[in-house]
Coordinates of C-alpha atoms in Angstrom, one line a residue:
Chain H
K6 CA 23.7 -12.4 -11.1
A7 CA 26.0 -9.6 -11.2
G8 CA 24.3 -5.8 -11.5
V9 CA 25.1 -3.0 -14.3
T10 CA 28.3 -2.0 -14.2
Q11 CA 30.1 1.3 -15.1
T12 CA 33.7 2.1 -15.8
P13 CA 35.5 4.6 -15.0
R14 CA 33.7 5.8 -11.6
Y15 CA 35.4 8.9 -11.6
L16 CA 36.9 11.2 -14.3
I17 CA 38.3 14.8 -14.6
K18 CA 38.4 16.5 -17.8
T19 CA 39.1 19.5 -19.1
R20 CA 36.7 22.0 -21.3
G21 CA 37.1 21.0 -25.1
Q22 CA 38.3 17.3 -24.3
Q23 CA 36.3 14.3 -25.5
V24 CA 35.2 11.4 -23.1
T25 CA 34.0 7.6 -23.5
L26 CA 32.2 6.2 -20.6
S27 CA 31.3 2.2 -20.9
C28 CA 28.3 0.2 -19.2
S29 CA 28.2 -3.5 -19.1
P30 CA 24.3 -4.3 -18.5
I31 CA 23.2 -7.0 -16.4
S32 CA 23.7 -10.5 -18.1
G33 CA 20.7 -11.0 -20.4
H34 CA 19.5 -7.6 -20.6
R35 CA 19.8 -6.6 -24.3
S36 CA 18.3 -2.9 -23.4
V37 CA 20.9 -0.2 -22.1
S38 CA 19.4 3.4 -21.5
W39 CA 21.9 6.3 -20.4
Y40 CA 20.9 9.2 -18.0
Q41 CA 22.5 12.5 -16.9
Q42 CA 22.0 13.9 -13.2
T43 CA 22.8 16.9 -11.9
P44 CA 21.9 18.7 -8.9
G45 CA 19.9 21.6 -11.0
Q46 CA 18.0 19.4 -13.8
G47 CA 17.9 16.1 -11.6
L48 CA 17.9 12.8 -13.9
Q49 CA 17.5 13.6 -17.5
F50 CA 17.3 10.7 -20.4
L51 CA 20.2 10.7 -22.6
F52 CA 19.6 7.6 -25.1
E53 CA 18.4 4.1 -25.0
Y54 CA 19.9 1.4 -27.0
F55 CA 18.5 -2.1 -28.1
S56 CA 20.3 -4.7 -30.5
E57 CA 23.0 -1.8 -31.7
T58 CA 20.4 0.6 -32.4
Q59 CA 19.4 3.8 -31.1
R60 CA 15.3 3.8 -30.0
N61 CA 14.9 6.5 -28.1
K62 CA 16.9 10.0 -27.8
G63 CA 16.3 12.6 -25.4
N64 CA 16.9 16.6 -25.7
F65 CA 20.8 16.4 -25.6
P66 CA 23.0 18.4 -28.3
G67 CA 24.8 16.1 -30.6
R68 CA 28.0 16.3 -28.6
F69 CA 26.6 13.3 -27.1
S70 CA 26.2 10.1 -28.5
G71 CA 26.5 6.5 -27.8
R72 CA 26.5 3.2 -29.3
Q73 CA 25.8 -0.4 -28.3
F74 CA 27.7 -3.3 -29.0
S75 CA 26.7 -7.0 -30.4
N76 CA 27.1 -8.2 -26.4
S77 CA 25.0 -5.3 -25.4
R78 CA 27.8 -3.4 -23.8
S79 CA 27.3 0.5 -24.5
E80 CA 29.3 3.2 -24.2
M81 CA 28.6 6.8 -24.7
N82 CA 30.6 9.6 -25.9
V83 CA 30.7 13.3 -25.0
S84 CA 32.7 15.5 -27.2
T85 CA 33.8 18.9 -27.0
L86 CA 33.1 18.9 -23.2
E87 CA 31.8 22.3 -21.3
L88 CA 31.6 22.8 -17.7
G89 CA 28.1 22.1 -17.5
D90 CA 28.8 18.6 -18.8
S91 CA 29.9 18.0 -15.1
A92 CA 27.5 15.5 -13.5
L93 CA 27.0 12.1 -12.7
Y94 CA 26.1 9.8 -16.0
L95 CA 24.2 6.7 -15.2
C96 CA 23.4 3.9 -17.2
A97 CA 20.4 1.3 -16.7
S98 CA 19.6 -1.7 -18.4
S99 CA 16.3 -3.8 -18.7
L100 CA 14.7 -6.8 -20.3
E101 CA 13.9 -6.9 -24.0
D102 CA 10.2 -6.4 -23.2
S103 CA 10.5 -5.0 -19.6
D104 CA 10.0 -1.1 -18.7
T105 CA 11.9 -1.8 -15.4
Q106 CA 15.6 -0.6 -15.4
Y107 CA 18.1 -1.6 -13.3
F108 CA 20.8 1.3 -12.5
G109 CA 24.8 1.1 -12.3
P110 CA 26.7 3.4 -10.0
G111 CA 27.4 5.8 -12.3
T112 CA 30.3 7.5 -13.6
R113 CA 31.1 10.8 -11.8
L114 CA 32.4 13.6 -14.6
T115 CA 34.1 16.6 -13.5
V116 CA 35.2 19.0 -16.1
L117 CA 37.7 21.7 -15.4
Chain Q
G27 CA 6.0 20.8 -21.1
E28 CA 4.6 17.8 -19.2
S29 CA 6.5 16.5 -16.4
V30 CA 6.9 14.6 -12.9
G31 CA 7.0 16.5 -9.9
L32 CA 7.5 15.9 -6.2
H33 CA 5.5 17.8 -3.7
L34 CA 7.9 17.7 -1.0
P35 CA 11.8 18.3 -1.1
T36 CA 12.5 17.2 2.1
L37 CA 10.8 14.7 4.8
S38 CA 11.9 13.8 8.2
V39 CA 10.7 11.2 10.1
Q40 CA 11.5 9.4 13.3
E41 CA 12.5 5.7 13.5
G42 CA 9.7 3.5 13.3
D43 CA 6.9 5.7 11.9
N44 CA 5.1 5.1 8.7
S45 CA 6.6 7.6 5.6
I46 CA 4.7 8.9 2.5
I47 CA 6.5 10.5 -0.2
N48 CA 4.0 12.0 -3.0
C49 CA 4.3 12.4 -6.6
A50 CA 2.4 14.3 -9.3
Y51 CA 2.4 13.7 -12.8
S52 CA 0.9 15.4 -15.8
N53 CA 1.4 12.9 -18.6
S54 CA -1.6 11.4 -18.8
A55 CA -0.2 8.6 -21.5
S56 CA 2.1 7.4 -18.6
D57 CA 1.1 4.0 -18.3
Y58 CA 3.9 2.7 -16.1
F59 CA 5.3 4.2 -12.9
I60 CA 8.6 3.4 -10.9
W61 CA 9.9 4.5 -7.3
Y62 CA 13.7 4.7 -7.2
K63 CA 15.9 5.0 -3.8
Q64 CA 18.8 6.5 -4.0
E65 CA 21.8 6.5 -1.5
S66 CA 24.8 8.9 -1.3
G67 CA 27.2 7.8 -4.2
K68 CA 25.3 5.2 -5.6
G69 CA 22.9 4.9 -8.5
P70 CA 19.1 4.4 -8.2
Q71 CA 17.7 1.0 -6.7
F72 CA 14.6 -0.1 -8.0
I73 CA 11.9 -0.2 -5.0
I74 CA 8.6 -0.9 -6.4
D75 CA 6.7 -0.3 -9.7
I76 CA 3.1 -0.3 -10.6
R77 CA 1.2 0.1 -14.2
S78 CA -1.7 2.1 -15.0
N79 CA -4.4 -0.7 -15.0
M80 CA -3.7 -0.8 -10.9
D81 CA -4.3 1.2 -8.2
K82 CA -2.3 -0.2 -5.5
R83 CA 0.5 -2.4 -5.0
Q84 CA 2.4 -3.9 -2.2
G85 CA 6.2 -5.1 -1.6
Q86 CA 8.2 -5.5 1.4
R87 CA 7.4 -2.7 3.8
V88 CA 6.4 -0.4 0.9
T89 CA 3.1 0.2 -1.1
V90 CA 2.5 2.3 -4.0
L91 CA -0.7 4.0 -4.5
L92 CA -1.7 5.4 -8.2
N93 CA -4.7 7.8 -8.4
K94 CA -5.2 8.2 -12.2
T95 CA -8.1 10.9 -11.3
V96 CA -5.7 13.6 -10.2
K97 CA -2.6 12.2 -11.4
H98 CA -1.0 11.4 -8.4
L99 CA 1.2 8.9 -7.0
S100 CA 2.7 7.9 -3.6
L101 CA 5.1 5.8 -1.8
Q102 CA 4.2 4.2 1.6
I103 CA 7.5 3.0 4.1
A104 CA 5.9 1.1 6.9
A105 CA 7.9 0.9 10.1
T106 CA 10.8 3.4 8.7
Q107 CA 14.3 2.4 9.3
P108 CA 17.6 4.2 9.3
G109 CA 18.6 2.5 6.4
D110 CA 15.6 4.2 4.5
S111 CA 17.4 7.4 4.7
A112 CA 18.0 8.1 1.0
V113 CA 16.5 10.3 -1.9
Y114 CA 13.6 9.0 -3.5
F115 CA 12.7 9.3 -7.2
C116 CA 9.4 8.5 -9.1
A117 CA 9.7 8.0 -13.0
E118 CA 6.9 7.5 -15.5
N119 CA 7.4 5.8 -18.7
N120 CA 6.7 8.8 -20.8
G121 CA 4.9 7.1 -23.5
S122 CA 7.6 7.5 -26.2
G123 CA 9.1 4.4 -25.9
Y124 CA 11.9 3.3 -23.2
A125 CA 12.5 6.5 -21.4
L126 CA 12.1 7.1 -17.8
N127 CA 10.7 10.9 -16.9
F128 CA 11.9 11.6 -13.4
G129 CA 10.9 13.8 -11.0
K130 CA 13.3 16.0 -8.6
G131 CA 13.3 13.6 -5.8
T132 CA 12.5 13.9 -2.0
S133 CA 15.2 13.6 0.5
L134 CA 14.2 11.3 3.3
L135 CA 15.5 11.6 7.0
V136 CA 15.2 9.0 9.4
T137 CA 15.8 10.1 13.1
P138 CA 16.2 7.8 15.9

């Protein structure tokens, strides 16, 4: 079974721009979570989606948003990019009734 | 606020020795804990998990111990191999749904 896939793998943007990242979960997994990983803050939870609904949200500003499609694929969007948004953005998927999350390789976002 | 923390940022062991990576948590509502391994350029890889109704769980070469009295979690790796060199994270379900709260990570270096 294929793992979690994320596209693109690398992205360079400038301040003020917006970006959309994509995540395809493991087949059969309906829950998708997003995390931001930085050297200073570590791994921080952004939000989680299940059946196209956001069930949980972390402490990030409204510039960070996401959505989930009927096929469980998910996207996250960051608007008005800031230098501090440079990070590895990780997507994880899990089965409906499981806590175990399986991660993708991440999207490395660099904001210049 | 409540958080998951790691006792040691780096750990160096010789090939063939056993490794022990420790983690402290403070959220008494946490009922599920996971250990992840992250190699450079990759997303976190699931290693082993444990629920709060258990105090020990074994996998292939790995054992997780949970001490709820002192809110402590440890990962033991038997016969450590060079391929075990990576950053190890403990994570907890923070009791508020489907978000994982991660520790800062311990870098494990295996020397020949």
